[in-house]
Coordinates of C-alpha atoms in Angstrom, one line a residue:
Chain A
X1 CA 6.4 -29.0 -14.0
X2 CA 5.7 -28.9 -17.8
X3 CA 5.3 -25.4 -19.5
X4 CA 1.7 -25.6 -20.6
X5 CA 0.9 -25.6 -24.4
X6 CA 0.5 -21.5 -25.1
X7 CA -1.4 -23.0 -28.2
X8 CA -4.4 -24.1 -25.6
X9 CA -3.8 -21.3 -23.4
X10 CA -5.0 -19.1 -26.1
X11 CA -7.9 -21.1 -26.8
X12 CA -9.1 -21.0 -22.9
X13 CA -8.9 -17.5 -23.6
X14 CA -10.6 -17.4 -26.7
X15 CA -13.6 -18.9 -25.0
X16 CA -13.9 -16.6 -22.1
X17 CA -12.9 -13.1 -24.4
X18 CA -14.2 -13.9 -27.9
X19 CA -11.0 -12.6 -29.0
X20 CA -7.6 -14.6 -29.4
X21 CA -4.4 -13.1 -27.2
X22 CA -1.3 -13.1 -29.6
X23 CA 1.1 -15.8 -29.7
X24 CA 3.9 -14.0 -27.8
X25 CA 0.8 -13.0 -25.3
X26 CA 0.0 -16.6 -24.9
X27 CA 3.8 -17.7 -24.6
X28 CA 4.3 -15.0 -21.4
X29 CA 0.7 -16.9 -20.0
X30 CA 2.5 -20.3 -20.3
X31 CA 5.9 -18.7 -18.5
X32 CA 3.3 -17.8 -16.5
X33 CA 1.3 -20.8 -15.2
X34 CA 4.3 -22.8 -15.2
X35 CA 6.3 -20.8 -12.5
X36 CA 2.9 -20.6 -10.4
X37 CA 3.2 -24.7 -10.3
X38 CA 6.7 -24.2 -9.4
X39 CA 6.1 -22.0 -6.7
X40 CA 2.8 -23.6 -5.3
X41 CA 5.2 -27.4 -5.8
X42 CA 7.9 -25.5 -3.3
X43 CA 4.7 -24.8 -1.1
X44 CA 4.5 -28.8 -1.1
X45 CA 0.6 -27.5 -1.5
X46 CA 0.7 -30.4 -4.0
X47 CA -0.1 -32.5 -0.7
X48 CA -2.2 -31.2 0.9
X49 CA -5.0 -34.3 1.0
X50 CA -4.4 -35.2 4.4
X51 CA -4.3 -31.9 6.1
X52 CA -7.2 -30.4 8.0
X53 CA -8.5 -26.8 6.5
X54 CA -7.2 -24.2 8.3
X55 CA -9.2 -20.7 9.1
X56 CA -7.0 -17.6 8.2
X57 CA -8.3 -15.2 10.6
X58 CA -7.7 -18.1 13.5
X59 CA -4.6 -18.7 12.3
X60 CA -3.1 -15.0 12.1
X61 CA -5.1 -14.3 15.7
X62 CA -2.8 -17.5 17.2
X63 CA 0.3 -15.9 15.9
X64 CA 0.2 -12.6 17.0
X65 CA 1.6 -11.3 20.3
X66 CA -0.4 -11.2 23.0
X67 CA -3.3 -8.2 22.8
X68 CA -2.4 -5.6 24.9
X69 CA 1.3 -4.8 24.1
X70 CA 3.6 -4.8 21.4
X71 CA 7.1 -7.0 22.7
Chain B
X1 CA 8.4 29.2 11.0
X2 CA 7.6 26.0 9.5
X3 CA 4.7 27.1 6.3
X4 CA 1.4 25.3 7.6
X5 CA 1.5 22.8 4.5
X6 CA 4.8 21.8 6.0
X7 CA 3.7 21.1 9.4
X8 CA 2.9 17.1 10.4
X9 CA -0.7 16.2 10.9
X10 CA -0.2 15.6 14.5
X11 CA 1.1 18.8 14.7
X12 CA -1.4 20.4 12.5
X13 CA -4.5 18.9 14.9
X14 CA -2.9 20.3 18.0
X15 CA -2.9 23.8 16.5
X16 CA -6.4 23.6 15.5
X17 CA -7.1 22.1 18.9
X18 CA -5.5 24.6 21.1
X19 CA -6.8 27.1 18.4
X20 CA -3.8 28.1 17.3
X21 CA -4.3 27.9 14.1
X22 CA -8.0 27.6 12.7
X23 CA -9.1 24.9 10.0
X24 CA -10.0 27.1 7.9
X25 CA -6.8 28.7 7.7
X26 CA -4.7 24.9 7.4
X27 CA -7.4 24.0 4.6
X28 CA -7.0 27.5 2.5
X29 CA -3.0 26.7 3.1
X30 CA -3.6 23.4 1.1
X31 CA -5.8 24.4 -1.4
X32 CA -3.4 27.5 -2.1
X33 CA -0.8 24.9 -2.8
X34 CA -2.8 22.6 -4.5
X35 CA -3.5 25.3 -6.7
X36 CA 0.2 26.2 -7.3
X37 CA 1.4 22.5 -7.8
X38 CA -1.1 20.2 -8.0
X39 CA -1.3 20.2 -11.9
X40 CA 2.3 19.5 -12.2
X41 CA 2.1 16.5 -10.0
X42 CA -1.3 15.3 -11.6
X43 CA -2.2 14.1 -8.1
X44 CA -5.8 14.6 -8.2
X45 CA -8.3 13.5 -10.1
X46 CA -11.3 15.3 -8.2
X47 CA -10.3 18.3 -6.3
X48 CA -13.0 19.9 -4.0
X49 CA -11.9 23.4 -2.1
X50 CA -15.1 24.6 -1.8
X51 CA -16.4 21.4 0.1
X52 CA -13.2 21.1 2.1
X53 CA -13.7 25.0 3.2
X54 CA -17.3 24.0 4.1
X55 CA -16.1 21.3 6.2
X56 CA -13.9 23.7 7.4
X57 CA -16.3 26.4 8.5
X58 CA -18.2 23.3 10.5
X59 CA -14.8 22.3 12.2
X60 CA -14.3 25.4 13.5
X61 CA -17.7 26.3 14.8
X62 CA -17.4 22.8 16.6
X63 CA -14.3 24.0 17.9
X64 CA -15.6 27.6 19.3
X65 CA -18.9 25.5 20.4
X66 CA -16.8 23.6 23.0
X67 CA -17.5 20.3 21.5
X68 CA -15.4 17.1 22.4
X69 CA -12.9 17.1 19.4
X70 CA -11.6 14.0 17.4
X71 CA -7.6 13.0 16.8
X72 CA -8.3 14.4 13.4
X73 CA -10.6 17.7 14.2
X74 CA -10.2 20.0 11.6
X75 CA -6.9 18.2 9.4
X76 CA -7.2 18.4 5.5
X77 CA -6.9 14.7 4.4
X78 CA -7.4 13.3 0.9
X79 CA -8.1 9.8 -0.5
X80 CA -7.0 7.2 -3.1
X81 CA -10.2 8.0 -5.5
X82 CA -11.5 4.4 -4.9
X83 CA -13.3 4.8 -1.6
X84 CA -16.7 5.4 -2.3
X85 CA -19.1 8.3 -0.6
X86 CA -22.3 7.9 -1.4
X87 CA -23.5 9.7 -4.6
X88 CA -20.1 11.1 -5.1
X89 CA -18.5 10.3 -8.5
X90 CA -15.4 7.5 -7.7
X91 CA -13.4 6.6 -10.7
X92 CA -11.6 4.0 -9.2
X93 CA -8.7 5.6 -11.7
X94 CA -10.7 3.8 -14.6
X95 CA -12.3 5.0 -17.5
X96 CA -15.2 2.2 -16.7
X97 CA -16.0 3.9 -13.9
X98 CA -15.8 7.9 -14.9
X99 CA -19.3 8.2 -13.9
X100 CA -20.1 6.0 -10.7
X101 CA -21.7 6.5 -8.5
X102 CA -21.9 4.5 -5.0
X103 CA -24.5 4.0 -3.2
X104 CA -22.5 3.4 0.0
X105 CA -19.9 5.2 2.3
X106 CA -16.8 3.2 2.9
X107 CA -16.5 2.8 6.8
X108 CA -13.3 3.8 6.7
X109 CA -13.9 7.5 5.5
X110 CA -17.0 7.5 8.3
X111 CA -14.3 7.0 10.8
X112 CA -12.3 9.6 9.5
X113 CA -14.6 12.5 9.8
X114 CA -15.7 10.9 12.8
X115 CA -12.4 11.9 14.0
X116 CA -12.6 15.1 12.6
X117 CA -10.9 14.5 9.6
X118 CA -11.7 16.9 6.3
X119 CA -11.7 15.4 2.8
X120 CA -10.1 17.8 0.1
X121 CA -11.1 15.0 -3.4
X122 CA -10.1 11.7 -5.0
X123 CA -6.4 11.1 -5.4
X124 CA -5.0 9.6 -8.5
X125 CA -3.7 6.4 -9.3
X126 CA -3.1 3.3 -11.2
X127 CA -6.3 2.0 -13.2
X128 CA -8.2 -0.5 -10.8
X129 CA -4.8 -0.5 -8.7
X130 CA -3.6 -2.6 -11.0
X131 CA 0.0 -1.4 -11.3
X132 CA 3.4 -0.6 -9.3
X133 CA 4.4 2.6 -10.8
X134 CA 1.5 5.4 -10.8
X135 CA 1.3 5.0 -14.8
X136 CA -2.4 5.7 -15.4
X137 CA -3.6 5.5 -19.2
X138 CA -6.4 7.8 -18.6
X139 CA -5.8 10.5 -15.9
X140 CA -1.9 10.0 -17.0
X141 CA 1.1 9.2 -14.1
X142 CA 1.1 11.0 -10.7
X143 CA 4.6 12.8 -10.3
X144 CA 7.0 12.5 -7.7
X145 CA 7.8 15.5 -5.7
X146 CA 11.2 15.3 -5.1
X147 CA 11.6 15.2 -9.3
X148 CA 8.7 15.2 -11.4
X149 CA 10.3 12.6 -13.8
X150 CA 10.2 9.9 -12.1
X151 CA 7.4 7.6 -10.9
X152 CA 5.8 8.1 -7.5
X153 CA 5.1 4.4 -7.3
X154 CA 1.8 2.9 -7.5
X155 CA -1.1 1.9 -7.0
X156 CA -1.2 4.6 -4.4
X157 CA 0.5 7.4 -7.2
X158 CA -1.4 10.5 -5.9
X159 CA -1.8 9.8 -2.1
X160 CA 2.5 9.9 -2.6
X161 CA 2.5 12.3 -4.9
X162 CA 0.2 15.1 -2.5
X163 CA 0.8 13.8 1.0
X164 CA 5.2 14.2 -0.1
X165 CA 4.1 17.3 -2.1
X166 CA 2.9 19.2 0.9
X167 CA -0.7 19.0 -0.8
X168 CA -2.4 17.3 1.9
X169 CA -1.3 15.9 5.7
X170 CA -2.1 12.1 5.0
X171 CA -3.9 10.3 2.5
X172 CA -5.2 6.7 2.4
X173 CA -3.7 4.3 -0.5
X174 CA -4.8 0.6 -0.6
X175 CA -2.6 -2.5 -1.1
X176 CA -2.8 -6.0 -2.6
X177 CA 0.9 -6.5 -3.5
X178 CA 2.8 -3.2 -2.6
X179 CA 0.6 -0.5 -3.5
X180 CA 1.4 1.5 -0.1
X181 CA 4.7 0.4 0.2
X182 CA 5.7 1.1 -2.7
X183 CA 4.5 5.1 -3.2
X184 CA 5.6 5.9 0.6
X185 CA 8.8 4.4 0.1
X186 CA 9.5 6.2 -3.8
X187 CA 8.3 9.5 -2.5
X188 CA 9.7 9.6 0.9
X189 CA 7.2 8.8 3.4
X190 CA 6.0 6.4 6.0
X191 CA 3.1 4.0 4.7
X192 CA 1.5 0.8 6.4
X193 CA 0.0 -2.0 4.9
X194 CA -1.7 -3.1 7.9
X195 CA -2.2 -7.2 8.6
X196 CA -5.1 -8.1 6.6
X197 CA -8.6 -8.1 8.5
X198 CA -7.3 -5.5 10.7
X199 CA -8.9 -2.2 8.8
X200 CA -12.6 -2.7 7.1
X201 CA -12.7 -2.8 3.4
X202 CA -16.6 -2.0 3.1
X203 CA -17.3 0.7 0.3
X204 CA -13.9 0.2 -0.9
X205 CA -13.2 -0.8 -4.9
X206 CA -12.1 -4.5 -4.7
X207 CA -9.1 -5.9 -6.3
X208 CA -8.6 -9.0 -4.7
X209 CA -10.8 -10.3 -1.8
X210 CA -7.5 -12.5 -0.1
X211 CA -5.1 -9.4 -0.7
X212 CA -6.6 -6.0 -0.5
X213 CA -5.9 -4.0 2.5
X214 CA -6.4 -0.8 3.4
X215 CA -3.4 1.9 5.2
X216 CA -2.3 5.7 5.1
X217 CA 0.6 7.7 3.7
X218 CA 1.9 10.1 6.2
X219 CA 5.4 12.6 6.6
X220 CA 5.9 11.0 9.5
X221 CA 5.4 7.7 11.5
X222 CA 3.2 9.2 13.9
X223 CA 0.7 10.7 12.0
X224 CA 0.4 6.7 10.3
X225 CA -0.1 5.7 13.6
X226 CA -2.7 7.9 14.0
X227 CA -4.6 7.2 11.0
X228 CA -4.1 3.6 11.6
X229 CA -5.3 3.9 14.6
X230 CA -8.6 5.6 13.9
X231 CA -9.4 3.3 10.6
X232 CA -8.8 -0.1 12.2
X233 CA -11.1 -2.6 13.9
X234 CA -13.9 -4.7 13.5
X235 CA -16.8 -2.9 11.1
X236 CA -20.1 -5.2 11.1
X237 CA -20.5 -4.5 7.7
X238 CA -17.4 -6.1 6.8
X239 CA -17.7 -9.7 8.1
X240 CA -14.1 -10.7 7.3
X241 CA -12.5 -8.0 9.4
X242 CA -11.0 -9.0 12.6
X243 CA -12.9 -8.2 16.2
X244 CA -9.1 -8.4 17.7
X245 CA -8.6 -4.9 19.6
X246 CA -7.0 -1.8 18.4
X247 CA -3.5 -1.9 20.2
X248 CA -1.8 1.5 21.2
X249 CA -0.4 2.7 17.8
X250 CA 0.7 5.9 18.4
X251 CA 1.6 5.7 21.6
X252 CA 4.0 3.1 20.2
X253 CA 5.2 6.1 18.2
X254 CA 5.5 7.8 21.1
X255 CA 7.6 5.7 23.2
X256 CA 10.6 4.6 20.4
X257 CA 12.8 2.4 23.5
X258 CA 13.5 -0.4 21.6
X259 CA 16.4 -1.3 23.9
X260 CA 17.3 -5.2 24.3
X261 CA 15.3 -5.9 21.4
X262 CA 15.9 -8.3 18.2
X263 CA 15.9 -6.6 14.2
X264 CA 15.7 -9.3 11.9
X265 CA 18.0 -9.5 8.6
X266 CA 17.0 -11.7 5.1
X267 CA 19.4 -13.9 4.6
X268 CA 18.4 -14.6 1.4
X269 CA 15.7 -13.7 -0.8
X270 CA 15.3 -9.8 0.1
X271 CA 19.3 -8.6 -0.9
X272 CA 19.4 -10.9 -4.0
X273 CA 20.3 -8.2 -6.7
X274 CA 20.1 -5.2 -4.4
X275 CA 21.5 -1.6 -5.8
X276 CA 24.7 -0.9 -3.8
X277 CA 23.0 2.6 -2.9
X278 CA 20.1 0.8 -1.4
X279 CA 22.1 -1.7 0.6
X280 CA 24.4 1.0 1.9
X281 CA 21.4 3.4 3.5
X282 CA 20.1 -0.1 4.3
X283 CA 23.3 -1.4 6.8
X284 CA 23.3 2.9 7.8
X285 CA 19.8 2.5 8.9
X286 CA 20.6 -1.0 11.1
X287 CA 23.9 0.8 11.9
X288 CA 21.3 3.4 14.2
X289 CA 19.4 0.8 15.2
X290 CA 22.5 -0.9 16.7
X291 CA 22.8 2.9 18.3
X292 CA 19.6 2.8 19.9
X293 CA 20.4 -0.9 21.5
X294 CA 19.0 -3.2 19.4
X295 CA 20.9 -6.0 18.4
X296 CA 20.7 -7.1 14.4
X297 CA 20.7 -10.9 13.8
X298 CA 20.6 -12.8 10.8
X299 CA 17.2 -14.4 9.7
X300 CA 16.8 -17.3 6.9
X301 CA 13.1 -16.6 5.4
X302 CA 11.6 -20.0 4.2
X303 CA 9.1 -20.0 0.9
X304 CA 10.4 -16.3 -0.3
X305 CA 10.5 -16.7 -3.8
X306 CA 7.4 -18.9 -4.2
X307 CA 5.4 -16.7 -1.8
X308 CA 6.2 -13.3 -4.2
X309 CA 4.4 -15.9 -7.4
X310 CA 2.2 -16.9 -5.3
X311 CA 1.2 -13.7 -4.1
X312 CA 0.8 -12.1 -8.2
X313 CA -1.2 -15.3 -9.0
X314 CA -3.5 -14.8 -6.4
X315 CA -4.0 -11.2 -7.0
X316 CA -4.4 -11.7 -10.3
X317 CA -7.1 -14.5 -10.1
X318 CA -8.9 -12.5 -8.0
X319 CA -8.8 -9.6 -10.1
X320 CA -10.5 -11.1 -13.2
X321 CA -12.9 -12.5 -11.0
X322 CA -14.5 -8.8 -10.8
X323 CA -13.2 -8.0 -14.2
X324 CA -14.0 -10.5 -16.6
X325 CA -17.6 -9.0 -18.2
X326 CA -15.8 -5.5 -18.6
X327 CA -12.9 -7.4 -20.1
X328 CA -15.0 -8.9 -22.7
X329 CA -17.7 -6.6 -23.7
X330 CA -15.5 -3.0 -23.1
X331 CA -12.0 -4.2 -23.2
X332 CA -10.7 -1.1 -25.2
X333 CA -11.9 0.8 -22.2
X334 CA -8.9 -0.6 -20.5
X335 CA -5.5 0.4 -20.6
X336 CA -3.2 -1.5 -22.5
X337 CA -0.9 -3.1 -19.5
X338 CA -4.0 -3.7 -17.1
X339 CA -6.0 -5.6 -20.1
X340 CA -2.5 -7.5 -20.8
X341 CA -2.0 -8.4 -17.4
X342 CA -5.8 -9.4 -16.7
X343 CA -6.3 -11.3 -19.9
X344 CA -2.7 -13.2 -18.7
X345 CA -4.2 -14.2 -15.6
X346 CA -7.4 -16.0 -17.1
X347 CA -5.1 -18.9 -17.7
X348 CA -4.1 -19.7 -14.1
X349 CA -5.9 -23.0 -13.4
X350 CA -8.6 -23.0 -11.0
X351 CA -7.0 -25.5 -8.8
X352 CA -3.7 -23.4 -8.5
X353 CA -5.7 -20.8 -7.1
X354 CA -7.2 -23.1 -4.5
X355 CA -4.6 -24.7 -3.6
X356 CA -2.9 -21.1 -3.0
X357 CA -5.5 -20.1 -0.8
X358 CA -5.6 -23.7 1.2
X359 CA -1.7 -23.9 1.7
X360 CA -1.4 -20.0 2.6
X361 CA -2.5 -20.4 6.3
X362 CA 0.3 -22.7 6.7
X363 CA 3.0 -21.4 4.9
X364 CA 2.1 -17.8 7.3
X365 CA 2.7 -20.1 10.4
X366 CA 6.1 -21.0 8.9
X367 CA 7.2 -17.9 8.3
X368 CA 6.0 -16.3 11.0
X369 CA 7.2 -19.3 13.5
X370 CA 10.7 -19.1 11.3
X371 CA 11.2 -15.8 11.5
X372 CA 9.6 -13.6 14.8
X373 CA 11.3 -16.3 17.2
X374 CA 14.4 -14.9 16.1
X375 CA 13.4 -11.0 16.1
X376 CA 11.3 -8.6 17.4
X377 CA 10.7 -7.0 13.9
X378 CA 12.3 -8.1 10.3
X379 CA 14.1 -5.4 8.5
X380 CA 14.4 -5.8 4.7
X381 CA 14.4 -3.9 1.6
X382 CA 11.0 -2.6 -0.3
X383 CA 12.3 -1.6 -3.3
X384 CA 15.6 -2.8 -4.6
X385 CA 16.9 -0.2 -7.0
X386 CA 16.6 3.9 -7.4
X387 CA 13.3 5.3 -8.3
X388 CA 13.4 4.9 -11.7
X389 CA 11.8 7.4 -14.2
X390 CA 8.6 7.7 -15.8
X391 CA 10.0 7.2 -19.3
X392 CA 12.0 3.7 -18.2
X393 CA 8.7 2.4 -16.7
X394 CA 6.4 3.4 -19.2
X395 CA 6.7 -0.4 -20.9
X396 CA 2.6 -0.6 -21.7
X397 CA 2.0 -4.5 -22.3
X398 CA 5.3 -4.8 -23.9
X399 CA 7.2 -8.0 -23.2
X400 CA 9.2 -6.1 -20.5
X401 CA 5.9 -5.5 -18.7
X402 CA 6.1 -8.3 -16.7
X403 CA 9.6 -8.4 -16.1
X404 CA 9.5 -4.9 -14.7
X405 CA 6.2 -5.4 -12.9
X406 CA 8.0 -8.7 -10.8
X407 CA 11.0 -6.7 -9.9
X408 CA 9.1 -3.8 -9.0
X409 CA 7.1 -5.7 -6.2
X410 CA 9.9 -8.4 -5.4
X411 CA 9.9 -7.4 -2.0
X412 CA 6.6 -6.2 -1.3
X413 CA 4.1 -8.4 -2.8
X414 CA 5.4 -12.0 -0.1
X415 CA 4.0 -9.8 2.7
X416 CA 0.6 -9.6 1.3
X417 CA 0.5 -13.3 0.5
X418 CA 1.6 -13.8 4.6
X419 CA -0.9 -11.7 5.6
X420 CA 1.6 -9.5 7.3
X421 CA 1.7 -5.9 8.8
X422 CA 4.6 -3.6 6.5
X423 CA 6.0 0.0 7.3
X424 CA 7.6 1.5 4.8
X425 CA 9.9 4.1 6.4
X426 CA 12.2 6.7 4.6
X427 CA 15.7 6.4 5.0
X428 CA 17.5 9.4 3.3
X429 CA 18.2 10.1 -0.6
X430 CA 20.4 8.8 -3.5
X431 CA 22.9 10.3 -5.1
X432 CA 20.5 12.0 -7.2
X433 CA 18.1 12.9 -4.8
X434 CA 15.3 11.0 -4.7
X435 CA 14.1 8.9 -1.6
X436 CA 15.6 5.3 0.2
X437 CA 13.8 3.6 2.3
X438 CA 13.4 0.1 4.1
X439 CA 10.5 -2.2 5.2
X440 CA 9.5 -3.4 8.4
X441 CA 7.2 -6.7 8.8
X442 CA 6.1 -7.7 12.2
X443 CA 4.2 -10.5 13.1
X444 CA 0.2 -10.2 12.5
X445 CA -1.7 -7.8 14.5
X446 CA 2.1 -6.3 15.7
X447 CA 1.6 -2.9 14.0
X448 CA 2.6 -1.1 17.2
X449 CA 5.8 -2.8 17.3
X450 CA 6.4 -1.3 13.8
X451 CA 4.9 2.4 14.4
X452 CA 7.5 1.8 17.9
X453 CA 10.4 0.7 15.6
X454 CA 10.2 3.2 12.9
X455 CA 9.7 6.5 14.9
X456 CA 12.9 5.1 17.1
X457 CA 14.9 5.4 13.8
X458 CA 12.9 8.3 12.2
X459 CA 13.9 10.3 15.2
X460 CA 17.2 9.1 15.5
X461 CA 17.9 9.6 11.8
X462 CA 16.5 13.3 10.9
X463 CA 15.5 12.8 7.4
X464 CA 11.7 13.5 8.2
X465 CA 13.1 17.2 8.4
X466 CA 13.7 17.3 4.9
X467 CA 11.4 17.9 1.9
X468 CA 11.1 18.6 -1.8
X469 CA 12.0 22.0 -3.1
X470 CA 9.4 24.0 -5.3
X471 CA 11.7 23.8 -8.3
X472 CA 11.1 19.9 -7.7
X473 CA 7.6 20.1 -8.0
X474 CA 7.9 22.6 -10.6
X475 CA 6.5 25.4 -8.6

């Protein structure tokens, strides 16, 4: 993954603020976006087209150990 | 004999019960301390003895009246000041909000004094909960107890700073990446994060919808088990809390055989640049684990790193979802680090954020399936260094900011992403004083296994015995 241009980082945030972040701001945004495409590419949740959506609550509820107890 | 303030909750609502002691009496013990220490540890921001006394007066004539009393009747309690009670000025530890008022009651504090519970103010903490260390721009930092120049920790600064402090017998801090965890470990107490959708977030300040859960700071792992146990469940007026029954959490305290059973070690991730002090209470705490029968196997925890960036990007998303008007039309109403750290997150892409959310039921299954058929319980680190002070943390939105922000929550912030229940539990002192502690993380909905686990070593161990001095707190 490619460190985003800070340059255009600052702009987005331009947009949204009316105000411009500084450069070293916008350098610590690009640091900041690139790890998150890192961590989300060690995920492999850049595939995830062919898998069905998944329901947290039903997911967490099938993991747990049974209701009553605790071992 | 132990000075009332001293005394555990659970031990504090038996006496009022069996009339021993009369509320009254615990809540003008509190309020006498509060008075001595509580503006050296800056732990409140909204202190209310005459109210508490009130509540008092109407404990005790419930008592004399033969009523059916609560797990709480009667027990001085105070709050993270971001759970709202209607009409009652919450600041949320903001300058925004210096003057709201809610409209609403969060469910949580109507189960409280359901149980009998008394509410003595708001606690301080980190603006918006937004920030590890209990640094607060506008009220100023919460203190530790056990040395007033360090950090208690954060988000949850003043719950750590009064419950450790002897102010108050338990206290209720939220968590999105650590902010229970964190304070409970840094000033020596016990402090669940409980598996999200367990505990209803309704009238409770939002910082990130996927994230935020709710859990008490408590002395000792039975009065968490208590609170825990009276807070959690399904609420109606919080749709995304779970309708999964409330197991037996304190009398999972209560029972701490953990014989024949499996603790769970990080291989990696968790002990990567770990203070020697830390790892050594650390192995001493599995060492009486091993004592009490449980055997200590070796766990290799799939998607850690990714799962702590993941977790911070998430947060953070979320966060300027609820922020972004204030951000652009008040932003020098912030404090300089939150307003850094929000105006960094505008730039995470949207689909990152969606593709964090869609992946995160999977990647819990693979942890969870990775990890908890190898161990009953996983035992890792919380915080990987001493408690630093509040001078080395006070870094603003310098570039060290985030830095110090990552390594602060290194080891809390993946459980929030997975969704996971965490115990913080105290686990004796450095060489200079201040309090160790570890983190247990069971699999979701297993918070009795963690209340059973941690009072088995809590009891074995002895440090809930000890507590700050007055010339720590300044008193």
């Amino acid at each position: 993954m490619s460190r985003p241009d800070p340059a255009g980082l600052a702009d987005l945030v331009a947009s949204t603020l009316g105000r411009r972040p500084s450069a070293e701001s916008a350098e610590r945004m690009a640091a900041a976006v690139e790890g998150v495409g890192e961590a989300l590419a060690a995920l492999a949740a850049e595939s995830l087209f062919d898998t069905e959506p998944q329901n947290l609550e039903t997911v967490l509820a099938e993991l747990a150990p049974p209701a009553e107890g605790s071992r | 004999m132990t000075a009332l303030t001293h005394l555990s909750l659970v031990e504090a609502a038996r006496m009022v019960r069996d009339g021993e002691v009369s509320s009254r009496e615990l809540t003008e013990a509190c309020i006498r301390r509060t008075e001595r220490l509580g503006a050296r540890l800056n732990c409140y921001i909204s202190f209310d003895p005459e109210g508490a006394l009130a509540q008092a007066d109407a404990a005790d004539r419930r008592r004399a009246a033969g009523e059916t009393l609560g797990p709480l009747h009667g027990v001085p309690l105070a709050h993270k000041d971001m759970y709202y009670r209607e009409g009652v000025v919450t600041t949320c530890g903001s300058r925004i909000r210096r003057d709201f008022r809610p409209d609403r009651t969060a469910t949580v504090l109507t189960r409280l004094e359901a149980a009998g519970a008394l509410n003595l103010g708001g606690l301080n903490m980190s603006e918006f909960a937004f920030g590890p260390t209990g640094h607060n721009h506008h009220f100023g930092p919460a203190r530790n107890p056990w040395n007033t120049a360090h950090v208690t920790g954060g988000s949850s600064s003043g719950s750590g700073s009064a419950v450790a402090g002897r102010l108050v017998f338990g206290a209720l801090g939220s968590d999105t990446g650590g902010s229970i965890r964190l304070p409970a470990a840094m000033c020596g107490l016990a402090g669940i994060k409980p598996t999200q959708t367990r505990v209803s977030r309704y009238g409770v300040m939002g910082l990130s919808y996927s994230l935020d859960t709710v859990g008490p700071l408590t002395r000792t792992v039975r009065d968490c088990a208590r609170i825990t146990e009276v807070i959690a469940g399904h609420d109606p007026l919080d749709p995304t809390s779970s309708r999964r029954p409330v197991a037996g959490y304190e009398a999972a305290a209560t029972d701490p055989d953990i014989r024949g059973t499996r603790i769970g070690v990080p291989a990696n991730y968790y002990y990567d640049g770990v203070h020697p002090e830390i790892r050594s209470a650390l192995q001493a705490s599995l060492d009486v684990y091993r004592s009490l029968g449980a055997e200590v196997v070796e766990v290799t925890l799939p998607d850690a790193e990714a799962t702590s960036v993941i977790g911070g990007a998430l947060s953070g998303t979320e966060a300027i979802a609820l922020h972004r008007a204030w951000l652009r039309d008040r932003p020098d109403d912030y404090g300089p680090q939150v307003r850094a750290r929000l105006e960094m997150t505008l730039a995470y892409p949207a689909g990152d954020y969606l593709a964090a959310l869609q992946v995160r039921p999977r990647v819990i299954r693979r942890f969870v399936e990775a990890v908890f058929s190898r161990c009953d319980v996983l035992h890792c680190p919380i915080l990987g260094f001493p408690v630093p002070t509040i001078a080395e943390t006070d870094v603003a939105d310098s570039p060290e900011m985030r830095k110090m922000i990552t390594d602060m929550t290194r080891c809390s912030r993946p459980i929030n992403y997975l969704a996971l229940p965490g115990l913080s539990v105290p686990a004796g002192f450095s060489s200079s004083g201040l309090p160790l502690s570890f983190q247990l993380v069971g699999r979701p909905f297993d918070e009795a296994s963690l209340f059973r686990f941690g009072a088995a070593y809590e009891a074995a161990a002895g440090w809930v015995e000890q507590h700050p001095g007055e010339d720590d707190t300044g008193g």
